[in-house]
mmCIF file of C-alpha atoms and ligand atoms in Angstrom:
data_model
loop_
_atom_site.group_PDB
_atom_site.id
_atom_site.type_symbol
_atom_site.label_atom_id
_atom_site.label_comp_id
_atom_site.label_asym_id
_atom_site.label_seq_id
_atom_site.Cartn_x
_atom_site.Cartn_y
_atom_site.Cartn_z
ATOM 1 C CA MET A 1 -16.310 -16.412 -52.604
ATOM 2 C CA ALA A 2 -17.485 -13.091 -53.134
ATOM 3 C CA THR A 3 -16.202 -10.192 -51.219
ATOM 4 C CA ASN A 4 -19.552 -9.360 -49.646
ATOM 5 C CA PRO A 5 -21.655 -12.133 -49.479
ATOM 6 C CA SER A 6 -25.291 -13.280 -47.144
ATOM 7 C CA ASN A 7 -27.762 -15.009 -47.306
ATOM 8 C CA GLY A 8 -28.283 -14.652 -51.457
ATOM 9 C CA LEU A 9 -32.195 -13.603 -50.894
ATOM 10 C CA GLU A 10 -31.698 -9.406 -51.366
ATOM 11 C CA GLY A 11 -34.230 -8.403 -53.869
ATOM 12 C CA ASP A 12 -36.307 -11.485 -52.344
ATOM 13 C CA ASN A 13 -39.704 -10.487 -51.171
ATOM 14 C CA THR A 14 -38.867 -13.274 -47.886
ATOM 15 C CA LEU A 15 -38.477 -11.816 -44.079
ATOM 16 C CA GLN A 16 -34.539 -11.754 -43.012
ATOM 17 C CA SER A 17 -33.277 -12.782 -39.684
ATOM 18 C CA ILE A 18 -29.839 -12.368 -40.548
ATOM 19 C CA CYS A 19 -28.360 -9.163 -42.918
ATOM 20 C CA TYR A 20 -24.899 -10.180 -43.159
ATOM 21 C CA HIS A 21 -21.693 -8.468 -44.956
ATOM 22 C CA ARG A 22 -18.070 -8.708 -44.893
ATOM 23 C CA GLY A 23 -17.778 -6.533 -41.618
ATOM 24 C CA SER A 24 -21.284 -5.785 -40.359
ATOM 25 C CA LEU A 25 -24.290 -8.160 -39.454
ATOM 26 C CA LYS A 26 -27.895 -6.877 -38.183
ATOM 27 C CA LEU A 27 -30.479 -8.623 -36.468
ATOM 28 C CA LEU A 28 -34.062 -8.866 -36.467
ATOM 29 C CA ASP A 29 -34.955 -8.549 -33.243
ATOM 30 C CA GLN A 30 -37.792 -10.813 -32.442
ATOM 31 C CA ARG A 31 -38.588 -9.669 -29.679
ATOM 32 C CA LYS A 32 -40.130 -6.771 -31.252
ATOM 33 C CA LEU A 33 -42.215 -8.607 -33.754
ATOM 34 C CA PRO A 34 -45.420 -8.671 -34.986
ATOM 35 C CA LEU A 35 -45.022 -4.918 -34.719
ATOM 36 C CA GLU A 36 -42.016 -3.373 -34.771
ATOM 37 C CA THR A 37 -39.633 -4.255 -37.542
ATOM 38 C CA THR A 38 -36.647 -2.945 -35.664
ATOM 39 C CA TYR A 39 -32.671 -5.030 -36.252
ATOM 40 C CA LEU A 40 -29.919 -4.706 -33.772
ATOM 41 C CA ASP A 41 -26.006 -3.750 -34.762
ATOM 42 C CA ILE A 42 -23.687 -6.813 -33.648
ATOM 43 C CA LYS A 43 -20.392 -5.959 -33.699
ATOM 44 C CA ASP A 44 -18.435 -8.831 -31.777
ATOM 45 C CA ALA A 45 -19.073 -11.952 -29.882
ATOM 46 C CA SER A 46 -20.734 -10.574 -27.219
ATOM 47 C CA ASP A 47 -22.827 -8.960 -28.977
ATOM 48 C CA GLY A 48 -23.556 -12.144 -30.335
ATOM 49 C CA TRP A 49 -24.243 -13.786 -27.174
ATOM 50 C CA LEU A 50 -26.955 -11.623 -25.867
ATOM 51 C CA ALA A 51 -28.257 -11.539 -28.617
ATOM 52 C CA ILE A 52 -28.638 -14.997 -28.587
ATOM 53 C CA ARG A 53 -29.452 -15.872 -24.833
ATOM 54 C CA GLU A 54 -31.858 -12.571 -24.935
ATOM 55 C CA MET A 55 -34.340 -13.949 -28.108
ATOM 56 C CA VAL A 56 -33.337 -11.676 -30.126
ATOM 57 C CA VAL A 57 -32.648 -14.043 -32.943
ATOM 58 C CA ARG A 58 -33.616 -17.799 -32.134
ATOM 59 C CA GLY A 59 -34.037 -21.098 -33.919
ATOM 60 C CA ALA A 60 -31.839 -23.703 -33.954
ATOM 61 C CA PRO A 61 -29.585 -23.083 -37.476
ATOM 62 C CA ALA A 62 -29.816 -19.280 -37.128
ATOM 63 C CA ILE A 63 -28.717 -19.022 -33.529
ATOM 64 C CA ALA A 64 -25.566 -21.382 -35.090
ATOM 65 C CA ILE A 65 -25.347 -19.187 -37.871
ATOM 66 C CA SER A 66 -25.570 -16.058 -35.919
ATOM 67 C CA ALA A 67 -23.009 -17.003 -33.545
ATOM 68 C CA ALA A 68 -20.721 -17.658 -36.117
ATOM 69 C CA LEU A 69 -21.112 -14.218 -37.859
ATOM 70 C CA SER A 70 -21.187 -12.098 -34.934
ATOM 71 C CA LEU A 71 -17.231 -13.688 -34.511
ATOM 72 C CA ALA A 72 -16.482 -13.591 -38.187
ATOM 73 C CA VAL A 73 -17.692 -8.774 -37.155
ATOM 74 C CA GLU A 74 -15.026 -9.613 -34.677
ATOM 75 C CA VAL A 75 -12.341 -10.460 -36.505
ATOM 76 C CA SER A 76 -13.291 -8.222 -39.069
ATOM 77 C CA ASN A 77 -12.743 -5.133 -37.590
ATOM 78 C CA LEU A 78 -9.980 -5.834 -35.233
ATOM 79 C CA GLU A 79 -7.319 -4.054 -35.719
ATOM 80 C CA ASN A 80 -4.297 -4.975 -33.325
ATOM 81 C CA PHE A 81 -4.057 -9.324 -32.976
ATOM 82 C CA ASN A 82 -0.246 -9.713 -32.359
ATOM 83 C CA GLY A 83 -0.298 -13.395 -32.223
ATOM 84 C CA THR A 84 1.076 -16.649 -33.791
ATOM 85 C CA PRO A 85 -1.014 -18.369 -35.944
ATOM 86 C CA VAL A 86 -1.873 -20.806 -33.342
ATOM 87 C CA GLU A 87 -2.596 -17.624 -30.792
ATOM 88 C CA ALA A 88 -5.405 -16.659 -33.420
ATOM 89 C CA ALA A 89 -6.889 -20.396 -33.587
ATOM 90 C CA SER A 90 -6.630 -20.248 -29.830
ATOM 91 C CA PHE A 91 -8.504 -17.350 -29.271
ATOM 92 C CA LEU A 92 -11.211 -17.884 -31.877
ATOM 93 C CA ALA A 93 -11.723 -21.177 -29.928
ATOM 94 C CA GLY A 94 -11.877 -19.221 -27.208
ATOM 95 C CA LYS A 95 -14.682 -17.391 -28.232
ATOM 96 C CA LEU A 96 -16.470 -20.334 -29.764
ATOM 97 C CA ASP A 97 -16.767 -21.921 -26.398
ATOM 98 C CA TYR A 98 -18.286 -18.816 -24.807
ATOM 99 C CA LEU A 99 -20.848 -18.686 -27.869
ATOM 100 C CA VAL A 100 -21.918 -21.929 -27.311
ATOM 101 C CA SER A 101 -22.248 -21.623 -23.500
ATOM 102 C CA SER A 102 -25.370 -18.486 -24.683
ATOM 103 C CA ARG A 103 -27.804 -21.488 -24.908
ATOM 104 C CA PRO A 104 -27.590 -25.228 -24.611
ATOM 105 C CA THR A 105 -30.366 -27.492 -26.791
ATOM 106 C CA ALA A 106 -30.007 -27.096 -30.443
ATOM 107 C CA VAL A 107 -27.258 -29.008 -31.245
ATOM 108 C CA ASN A 108 -26.606 -26.984 -34.435
ATOM 109 C CA LEU A 109 -24.430 -23.943 -32.328
ATOM 110 C CA SER A 110 -21.883 -26.471 -31.241
ATOM 111 C CA ASP A 111 -21.925 -27.969 -34.503
ATOM 112 C CA ALA A 112 -20.461 -24.446 -36.004
ATOM 113 C CA ALA A 113 -18.193 -23.957 -33.509
ATOM 114 C CA THR A 114 -16.848 -27.511 -33.570
ATOM 115 C CA LYS A 115 -16.691 -27.264 -37.616
ATOM 116 C CA LEU A 116 -15.238 -23.511 -37.002
ATOM 117 C CA LYS A 117 -12.754 -24.754 -34.532
ATOM 118 C CA GLU A 118 -11.180 -27.208 -37.859
ATOM 119 C CA VAL A 119 -11.246 -24.946 -40.106
ATOM 120 C CA VAL A 120 -9.149 -22.340 -38.203
ATOM 121 C CA SER A 121 -6.807 -25.465 -36.143
ATOM 122 C CA LYS A 122 -5.929 -26.279 -39.949
ATOM 123 C CA ALA A 123 -5.275 -22.983 -41.294
ATOM 124 C CA ALA A 124 -3.057 -21.944 -38.073
ATOM 125 C CA ALA A 125 -1.323 -25.062 -38.865
ATOM 126 C CA ALA A 126 -0.562 -24.856 -43.032
ATOM 127 C CA ALA A 127 2.683 -23.557 -43.813
ATOM 128 C CA ALA A 128 2.292 -20.103 -45.086
ATOM 129 C CA SER A 129 -0.083 -18.619 -42.630
ATOM 130 C CA ASN A 130 -0.022 -15.878 -40.186
ATOM 131 C CA CYS A 131 -2.588 -14.476 -37.885
ATOM 132 C CA GLN A 132 -4.730 -12.971 -41.217
ATOM 133 C CA SER A 133 -4.828 -16.075 -42.597
ATOM 134 C CA VAL A 134 -6.396 -17.827 -39.786
ATOM 135 C CA PHE A 135 -9.384 -14.753 -39.434
ATOM 136 C CA GLN A 136 -9.618 -15.121 -42.972
ATOM 137 C CA ALA A 137 -10.390 -18.785 -43.201
ATOM 138 C CA TYR A 138 -12.962 -18.322 -39.632
ATOM 139 C CA ILE A 139 -14.687 -15.470 -41.687
ATOM 140 C CA GLU A 140 -14.885 -17.565 -44.962
ATOM 141 C CA ALA A 141 -15.872 -20.510 -43.027
ATOM 142 C CA ALA A 142 -18.703 -18.827 -41.725
ATOM 143 C CA GLU A 143 -19.869 -17.033 -44.766
ATOM 144 C CA ILE A 144 -20.482 -20.799 -46.397
ATOM 145 C CA MET A 145 -22.396 -21.185 -43.315
ATOM 146 C CA LEU A 146 -24.579 -18.758 -43.932
ATOM 147 C CA ALA A 147 -25.571 -19.779 -47.897
ATOM 148 C CA ASP A 148 -25.709 -23.134 -47.255
ATOM 149 C CA ASP A 149 -28.338 -23.042 -45.116
ATOM 150 C CA VAL A 150 -30.139 -21.585 -47.413
ATOM 151 C CA ALA A 151 -29.475 -23.790 -50.059
ATOM 152 C CA SER A 152 -30.550 -26.919 -47.344
ATOM 153 C CA ASN A 153 -33.700 -25.401 -46.450
ATOM 154 C CA LYS A 154 -34.944 -25.244 -50.233
ATOM 155 C CA ALA A 155 -33.775 -29.111 -50.981
ATOM 156 C CA ILE A 156 -35.843 -29.561 -47.623
ATOM 157 C CA GLY A 157 -38.777 -28.005 -49.301
ATOM 158 C CA SER A 158 -38.736 -29.555 -51.879
ATOM 159 C CA TYR A 159 -37.842 -33.854 -50.748
ATOM 160 C CA GLY A 160 -40.660 -32.865 -47.857
ATOM 161 C CA ALA A 161 -43.514 -31.733 -49.848
ATOM 162 C CA ARG A 162 -42.833 -34.388 -52.510
ATOM 163 C CA PHE A 163 -42.821 -37.328 -49.425
ATOM 164 C CA ILE A 164 -45.950 -36.189 -48.108
ATOM 165 C CA GLN A 165 -48.127 -35.658 -51.028
ATOM 166 C CA ASN A 166 -46.935 -39.357 -51.886
ATOM 167 C CA GLN A 167 -48.116 -40.634 -48.757
ATOM 168 C CA GLN A 168 -51.770 -39.290 -48.864
ATOM 169 C CA LYS A 169 -54.656 -40.313 -50.657
ATOM 170 C CA ASP A 170 -55.549 -36.706 -51.935
ATOM 171 C CA PRO A 171 -51.957 -35.128 -52.854
ATOM 172 C CA THR A 172 -53.850 -32.181 -53.956
ATOM 173 C CA LYS A 173 -56.096 -30.783 -50.950
ATOM 174 C CA LEU A 174 -53.644 -30.797 -48.111
ATOM 175 C CA SER A 175 -53.472 -29.341 -44.511
ATOM 176 C CA VAL A 176 -50.508 -28.660 -42.306
ATOM 177 C CA LEU A 177 -50.177 -28.208 -38.863
ATOM 178 C CA THR A 178 -47.180 -26.635 -37.504
ATOM 179 C CA HIS A 179 -45.248 -25.563 -33.936
ATOM 180 C CA CYS A 180 -43.317 -23.104 -32.753
ATOM 181 C CA ASN A 181 -41.212 -20.910 -35.669
ATOM 182 C CA THR A 182 -39.314 -23.026 -37.951
ATOM 183 C CA GLY A 183 -39.879 -20.432 -41.082
ATOM 184 C CA SER A 184 -36.877 -17.599 -42.522
ATOM 185 C CA LEU A 185 -36.506 -15.900 -39.055
ATOM 186 C CA ALA A 186 -35.619 -19.483 -37.471
ATOM 187 C CA THR A 187 -32.986 -19.827 -40.175
ATOM 188 C CA ALA A 188 -30.968 -17.687 -42.625
ATOM 189 C CA GLY A 189 -33.864 -17.982 -44.565
ATOM 190 C CA TYR A 190 -36.735 -19.971 -46.337
ATOM 191 C CA GLY A 191 -37.039 -22.115 -43.049
ATOM 192 C CA THR A 192 -37.512 -26.302 -42.872
ATOM 193 C CA ALA A 193 -40.791 -26.629 -41.256
ATOM 194 C CA LEU A 194 -41.794 -23.770 -42.683
ATOM 195 C CA GLY A 195 -40.220 -24.515 -45.965
ATOM 196 C CA VAL A 196 -41.769 -27.970 -46.338
ATOM 197 C CA ILE A 197 -45.545 -25.655 -45.871
ATOM 198 C CA ARG A 198 -44.221 -22.663 -48.542
ATOM 199 C CA ALA A 199 -42.751 -25.963 -50.940
ATOM 200 C CA LEU A 200 -46.623 -27.615 -51.029
ATOM 201 C CA HIS A 201 -48.250 -23.523 -51.082
ATOM 202 C CA SER A 202 -46.268 -23.065 -53.887
ATOM 203 C CA GLU A 203 -46.926 -26.381 -55.578
ATOM 204 C CA GLY A 204 -50.163 -25.517 -55.743
ATOM 205 C CA VAL A 205 -51.710 -28.824 -52.858
ATOM 206 C CA LEU A 206 -51.689 -26.573 -49.686
ATOM 207 C CA GLU A 207 -55.223 -25.550 -49.023
ATOM 208 C CA ARG A 208 -54.241 -24.846 -45.379
ATOM 209 C CA ALA A 209 -51.333 -24.302 -42.491
ATOM 210 C CA TYR A 210 -52.454 -24.363 -38.954
ATOM 211 C CA CYS A 211 -50.351 -22.558 -36.532
ATOM 212 C CA THR A 212 -50.038 -23.261 -32.805
ATOM 213 C CA GLU A 213 -49.270 -19.885 -30.709
ATOM 214 C CA THR A 214 -46.841 -22.115 -28.716
ATOM 215 C CA ARG A 215 -46.807 -20.624 -25.411
ATOM 216 C CA PRO A 216 -45.030 -19.000 -23.618
ATOM 217 C CA PHE A 217 -42.727 -16.984 -25.993
ATOM 218 C CA ASN A 218 -45.578 -17.354 -29.228
ATOM 219 C CA GLN A 219 -44.036 -18.028 -31.284
ATOM 220 C CA GLY A 220 -45.981 -19.182 -33.291
ATOM 221 C CA SER A 221 -48.544 -16.323 -32.950
ATOM 222 C CA ARG A 222 -45.860 -13.668 -32.879
ATOM 223 C CA LEU A 223 -43.817 -15.380 -35.583
ATOM 224 C CA THR A 224 -44.992 -17.849 -37.457
ATOM 225 C CA ALA A 225 -48.474 -16.352 -38.179
ATOM 226 C CA PHE A 226 -46.486 -13.304 -39.826
ATOM 227 C CA GLU A 227 -44.466 -14.935 -41.655
ATOM 228 C CA LEU A 228 -47.536 -17.076 -42.738
ATOM 229 C CA VAL A 229 -49.345 -13.249 -43.601
ATOM 230 C CA HIS A 230 -46.284 -11.783 -45.423
ATOM 231 C CA GLU A 231 -45.456 -15.011 -47.535
ATOM 232 C CA LYS A 232 -49.897 -14.983 -48.650
ATOM 233 C CA ILE A 233 -50.093 -18.406 -47.460
ATOM 234 C CA PRO A 234 -53.278 -19.296 -46.487
ATOM 235 C CA ALA A 235 -53.358 -19.367 -42.992
ATOM 236 C CA THR A 236 -54.652 -20.577 -38.811
ATOM 237 C CA LEU A 237 -53.892 -19.902 -35.954
ATOM 238 C CA ILE A 238 -55.271 -22.142 -33.184
ATOM 239 C CA ALA A 239 -54.563 -22.714 -28.905
ATOM 240 C CA ASP A 240 -51.722 -25.255 -27.920
ATOM 241 C CA SER A 241 -55.027 -26.312 -26.495
ATOM 242 C CA ALA A 242 -56.742 -26.469 -29.656
ATOM 243 C CA ALA A 243 -54.375 -28.876 -31.216
ATOM 244 C CA ALA A 244 -56.133 -31.870 -30.080
ATOM 245 C CA ALA A 245 -59.813 -30.424 -31.493
ATOM 246 C CA LEU A 246 -58.460 -29.597 -34.285
ATOM 247 C CA MET A 247 -56.575 -33.112 -35.536
ATOM 248 C CA LYS A 248 -60.159 -35.070 -34.102
ATOM 249 C CA ASP A 249 -62.429 -32.698 -36.772
ATOM 250 C CA SER A 250 -60.050 -34.479 -39.726
ATOM 251 C CA LYS A 251 -58.340 -30.562 -40.464
ATOM 252 C CA VAL A 252 -54.955 -31.832 -40.436
ATOM 253 C CA SER A 253 -53.521 -34.131 -43.005
ATOM 254 C CA ALA A 254 -49.670 -34.069 -41.665
ATOM 255 C CA VAL A 255 -47.734 -32.364 -38.593
ATOM 256 C CA VAL A 256 -44.676 -30.653 -39.587
ATOM 257 C CA VAL A 257 -42.309 -29.840 -37.117
ATOM 258 C CA GLY A 258 -38.870 -28.406 -36.610
ATOM 259 C CA ALA A 259 -35.540 -29.728 -34.318
ATOM 260 C CA ASP A 260 -33.240 -28.576 -32.159
ATOM 261 C CA ARG A 261 -31.312 -32.017 -31.394
ATOM 262 C CA VAL A 262 -32.311 -35.181 -33.173
ATOM 263 C CA ALA A 263 -30.457 -38.132 -31.774
ATOM 264 C CA ALA A 264 -28.851 -41.100 -33.613
ATOM 265 C CA ASN A 265 -32.628 -43.413 -33.016
ATOM 266 C CA GLY A 266 -34.653 -40.302 -34.181
ATOM 267 C CA ASP A 267 -35.836 -39.108 -30.589
ATOM 268 C CA THR A 268 -35.981 -35.258 -31.844
ATOM 269 C CA ALA A 269 -35.983 -32.413 -29.452
ATOM 270 C CA ASN A 270 -37.806 -29.653 -30.056
ATOM 271 C CA LYS A 271 -40.002 -26.778 -28.780
ATOM 272 C CA ILE A 272 -42.167 -27.532 -26.003
ATOM 273 C CA GLY A 273 -45.572 -29.175 -26.949
ATOM 274 C CA THR A 274 -44.194 -30.264 -29.999
ATOM 275 C CA TYR A 275 -44.659 -33.699 -27.805
ATOM 276 C CA SER A 276 -47.627 -33.420 -26.979
ATOM 277 C CA LEU A 277 -48.489 -32.663 -30.262
ATOM 278 C CA ALA A 278 -46.814 -36.224 -31.966
ATOM 279 C CA LEU A 279 -49.385 -38.266 -29.579
ATOM 280 C CA CYS A 280 -52.174 -36.525 -31.149
ATOM 281 C CA ALA A 281 -51.164 -37.351 -33.975
ATOM 282 C CA MET A 282 -50.645 -40.915 -33.278
ATOM 283 C CA HIS A 283 -54.081 -41.155 -31.984
ATOM 284 C CA HIS A 284 -55.702 -39.568 -35.070
ATOM 285 C CA ASN A 285 -53.813 -41.663 -37.199
ATOM 286 C CA ILE A 286 -51.882 -38.337 -38.571
ATOM 287 C CA PRO A 287 -48.747 -38.336 -40.082
ATOM 288 C CA PHE A 288 -46.343 -36.647 -38.096
ATOM 289 C CA TYR A 289 -42.990 -35.399 -39.845
ATOM 290 C CA VAL A 290 -39.635 -33.544 -38.352
ATOM 291 C CA ALA A 291 -37.583 -31.696 -40.786
ATOM 292 C CA ALA A 292 -34.493 -30.741 -40.057
ATOM 293 C CA PRO A 293 -30.910 -29.861 -41.946
ATOM 294 C CA LEU A 294 -28.112 -31.815 -41.454
ATOM 295 C CA THR A 295 -26.714 -29.794 -38.626
ATOM 296 C CA SER A 296 -29.440 -30.570 -36.428
ATOM 297 C CA PHE A 297 -28.611 -34.445 -35.652
ATOM 298 C CA ASP A 298 -26.399 -35.420 -33.071
ATOM 299 C CA SER A 299 -25.297 -38.716 -33.916
ATOM 300 C CA SER A 300 -22.881 -38.798 -30.601
ATOM 301 C CA LEU A 301 -26.369 -39.301 -28.444
ATOM 302 C CA SER A 302 -27.641 -42.976 -28.437
ATOM 303 C CA SER A 303 -31.987 -41.272 -27.541
ATOM 304 C CA GLY A 304 -33.280 -38.466 -26.596
ATOM 305 C CA LYS A 305 -32.872 -39.279 -23.006
ATOM 306 C CA GLU A 306 -29.348 -37.540 -23.037
ATOM 307 C CA ILE A 307 -30.865 -34.108 -24.650
ATOM 308 C CA ILE A 308 -29.819 -31.329 -22.617
ATOM 309 C CA ILE A 309 -33.174 -29.588 -22.511
ATOM 310 C CA GLU A 310 -33.210 -25.766 -21.417
ATOM 311 C CA GLU A 311 -35.334 -24.480 -18.967
ATOM 312 C CA ARG A 312 -35.654 -20.581 -19.225
ATOM 313 C CA SER A 313 -36.782 -17.797 -16.902
ATOM 314 C CA PRO A 314 -40.326 -17.901 -15.211
ATOM 315 C CA LYS A 315 -41.220 -14.110 -16.480
ATOM 316 C CA GLU A 316 -41.839 -15.601 -19.621
ATOM 317 C CA MET A 317 -45.086 -17.682 -17.602
ATOM 318 C CA LEU A 318 -44.848 -14.888 -15.381
ATOM 319 C CA ASN A 319 -45.925 -12.055 -17.520
ATOM 320 C CA ALA A 320 -47.894 -11.391 -21.530
ATOM 321 C CA ARG A 321 -45.084 -11.713 -24.666
ATOM 322 C CA GLY A 322 -43.023 -14.438 -22.692
ATOM 323 C CA GLY A 323 -42.012 -12.038 -20.372
ATOM 324 C CA LEU A 324 -42.017 -8.871 -21.961
ATOM 325 C CA GLY A 325 -45.077 -7.268 -21.389
ATOM 326 C CA GLU A 326 -47.653 -7.069 -17.495
ATOM 327 C CA GLN A 327 -48.397 -9.768 -15.525
ATOM 328 C CA VAL A 328 -50.457 -12.697 -16.109
ATOM 329 C CA ALA A 329 -49.861 -14.846 -13.242
ATOM 330 C CA ALA A 330 -50.834 -14.561 -9.747
ATOM 331 C CA SER A 331 -48.002 -13.594 -8.356
ATOM 332 C CA GLY A 332 -45.859 -15.873 -5.202
ATOM 333 C CA ILE A 333 -46.949 -19.593 -8.348
ATOM 334 C CA SER A 334 -43.644 -21.836 -8.950
ATOM 335 C CA VAL A 335 -43.253 -22.028 -12.256
ATOM 336 C CA TRP A 336 -41.398 -24.750 -14.534
ATOM 337 C CA ASN A 337 -40.200 -23.772 -18.402
ATOM 338 C CA PRO A 338 -38.935 -26.273 -19.773
ATOM 339 C CA ALA A 339 -38.115 -24.333 -23.844
ATOM 340 C CA PHE A 340 -38.011 -27.901 -25.161
ATOM 341 C CA ASP A 341 -39.328 -31.762 -25.039
ATOM 342 C CA VAL A 342 -38.220 -34.700 -26.689
ATOM 343 C CA THR A 343 -40.540 -36.266 -28.984
ATOM 344 C CA PRO A 344 -39.752 -40.306 -29.359
ATOM 345 C CA ALA A 345 -39.190 -41.325 -32.409
ATOM 346 C CA SER A 346 -41.957 -43.760 -31.892
ATOM 347 C CA LEU A 347 -44.587 -41.197 -32.770
ATOM 348 C CA ILE A 348 -42.132 -39.672 -35.921
ATOM 349 C CA SER A 349 -43.337 -40.796 -39.107
ATOM 350 C CA GLY A 350 -40.350 -39.607 -40.757
ATOM 351 C CA ILE A 351 -37.028 -37.257 -40.515
ATOM 352 C CA ILE A 352 -37.086 -34.547 -43.967
ATOM 353 C CA THR A 353 -33.324 -33.953 -44.467
ATOM 354 C CA GLU A 354 -31.758 -32.524 -47.448
ATOM 355 C CA LYS A 355 -30.342 -35.254 -48.435
ATOM 356 C CA GLY A 356 -33.578 -36.980 -48.809
ATOM 357 C CA VAL A 357 -36.356 -38.252 -46.317
ATOM 358 C CA ILE A 358 -35.318 -40.669 -42.917
ATOM 359 C CA THR A 359 -38.175 -43.095 -42.883
ATOM 360 C CA LYS A 360 -38.350 -46.693 -40.234
ATOM 361 C CA THR A 361 -36.855 -50.210 -41.221
ATOM 362 C CA GLY A 362 -39.444 -52.145 -39.068
ATOM 363 C CA THR A 363 -39.224 -51.107 -35.495
ATOM 364 C CA ASP A 364 -39.606 -47.972 -33.574
ATOM 365 C CA ASP A 365 -36.089 -45.974 -34.475
ATOM 366 C CA PHE A 366 -34.481 -43.948 -37.184
ATOM 367 C CA ASP A 367 -30.990 -45.908 -38.556
ATOM 368 C CA ILE A 368 -29.620 -42.143 -38.738
ATOM 369 C CA LYS A 369 -25.612 -42.916 -38.826
ATOM 370 C CA ASP A 370 -26.978 -45.469 -41.610
ATOM 371 C CA PHE A 371 -28.627 -42.831 -43.244
ATOM 372 C CA ILE A 372 -25.638 -40.052 -42.840
ATOM 373 C CA ASN A 373 -23.346 -42.281 -44.260
ATOM 374 C CA LYS A 374 -25.486 -43.635 -47.489
ATOM 375 C CA ALA A 375 -26.718 -39.507 -47.895
ATOM 376 C CA VAL A 376 -23.366 -38.111 -48.266
ATOM 377 C CA GLY A 377 -22.618 -37.809 -51.442
ATOM 378 C CA GLN A 378 -25.790 -38.666 -52.442
ATOM 379 C CA CYS A 379 -29.167 -38.080 -52.875
ATOM 380 C CA ILE A 380 -32.319 -40.635 -51.326
ATOM 381 C CA ALA A 381 -36.283 -39.013 -52.135
HETATM 382 O O1 MRU B 401 -36.685 -21.622 -27.955
HETATM 383 P P1 MRU B 401 -36.347 -21.271 -29.952
HETATM 384 O O2 MRU B 401 -37.470 -20.349 -30.709
HETATM 385 O O3 MRU B 401 -35.087 -21.318 -30.663
HETATM 386 O O4 MRU B 401 -37.190 -22.911 -30.317
HETATM 387 C C1 MRU B 401 -37.024 -23.017 -31.690
HETATM 388 C C2 MRU B 401 -37.261 -24.418 -31.857
HETATM 389 O O5 MRU B 401 -37.749 -25.315 -31.369
HETATM 390 C C3 MRU B 401 -37.428 -24.226 -33.654
HETATM 391 O O6 MRU B 401 -38.681 -25.261 -34.040
HETATM 392 C C4 MRU B 401 -36.136 -24.937 -34.130
HETATM 393 O O7 MRU B 401 -35.583 -24.866 -33.353
HETATM 394 C C5 MRU B 401 -36.622 -25.435 -35.852
HETATM 395 S S1 MRU B 401 -35.646 -24.136 -36.431
HETATM 396 C C6 MRU B 401 -35.507 -24.127 -37.958
#
């Protein structure tokens, strides 16, 4: 393990939401994009919790990794911890539970917390353990999550690009519609659905990417549009409400979106508006793909009905710029502002992961557990 690990993107021209070196974490304040590029110093788990809750950092993988690293920074700089290894492990577990409470829908966060708790409880049980060895095990495991996410995203990009091309009549001129932001800013780097778009572009087969505004927080117009321009990918921004008309005009070869939680049957929670896009895609006979790392899967839930959907502040809708700007809605109106919706598996054509693409075998649902069992140790194209 390198002493100064990071996501390995230094020198790369891609945008970096998470800047980490052991003992130091800076998060790009995504609320200020695209007009200002400001990094906030995250010194401990409390800073991490607030940055996630307040949308400084967002996107399922980025939330999980930022949370894990905020605690890594706290323990790297911890000077006086006079406890036993078991007390060190329970200190970390308590902080992880607190971090998980920042946002409920993306499973990546609780998945990371569960894995990290296992690491520290094993470290505490080791014969020659002391509290420093427990903290060291935690820091190293959190750092591995940062590096692993970039590798997973690159694999998702290449599996997705290949699969989509194989499904198309003319695989040399593809136009892909995406929703929300699933790029470098939403992950440790490269991106999931946006990673697939990047891979298609680098293979020279992407005619155009279309991104939705993604109201009310405008992750599409502020973040995805920013990334697409930055990457010089030919792209067009559309209002969320223009998607059906775009599909009707035969301008979309495929829709690719990310995921915050995929249930065991393939039902997928993602940014509000994803479900409408899937319905429109089905009506227009356009394939609809979800691109997500295995850390976004929750096999403990049999269907999407069990997914908890975060409701966010009415202010995000009442005021411009996702609540940060001037008032735009009539005073006194009541608001319903779910941050996510669930797209049923029946509307999803395939789920692109770092281990290959999950397809259906004759039913409306996906057999995620079977895929994961088979995928461990092998890749399925
Ligand atoms: O509320 P957000 O911005 O955190 O929502 C993000 C999304 O819904 C993304 O599509 C999802 O997290 C996948 S990111 C690779």
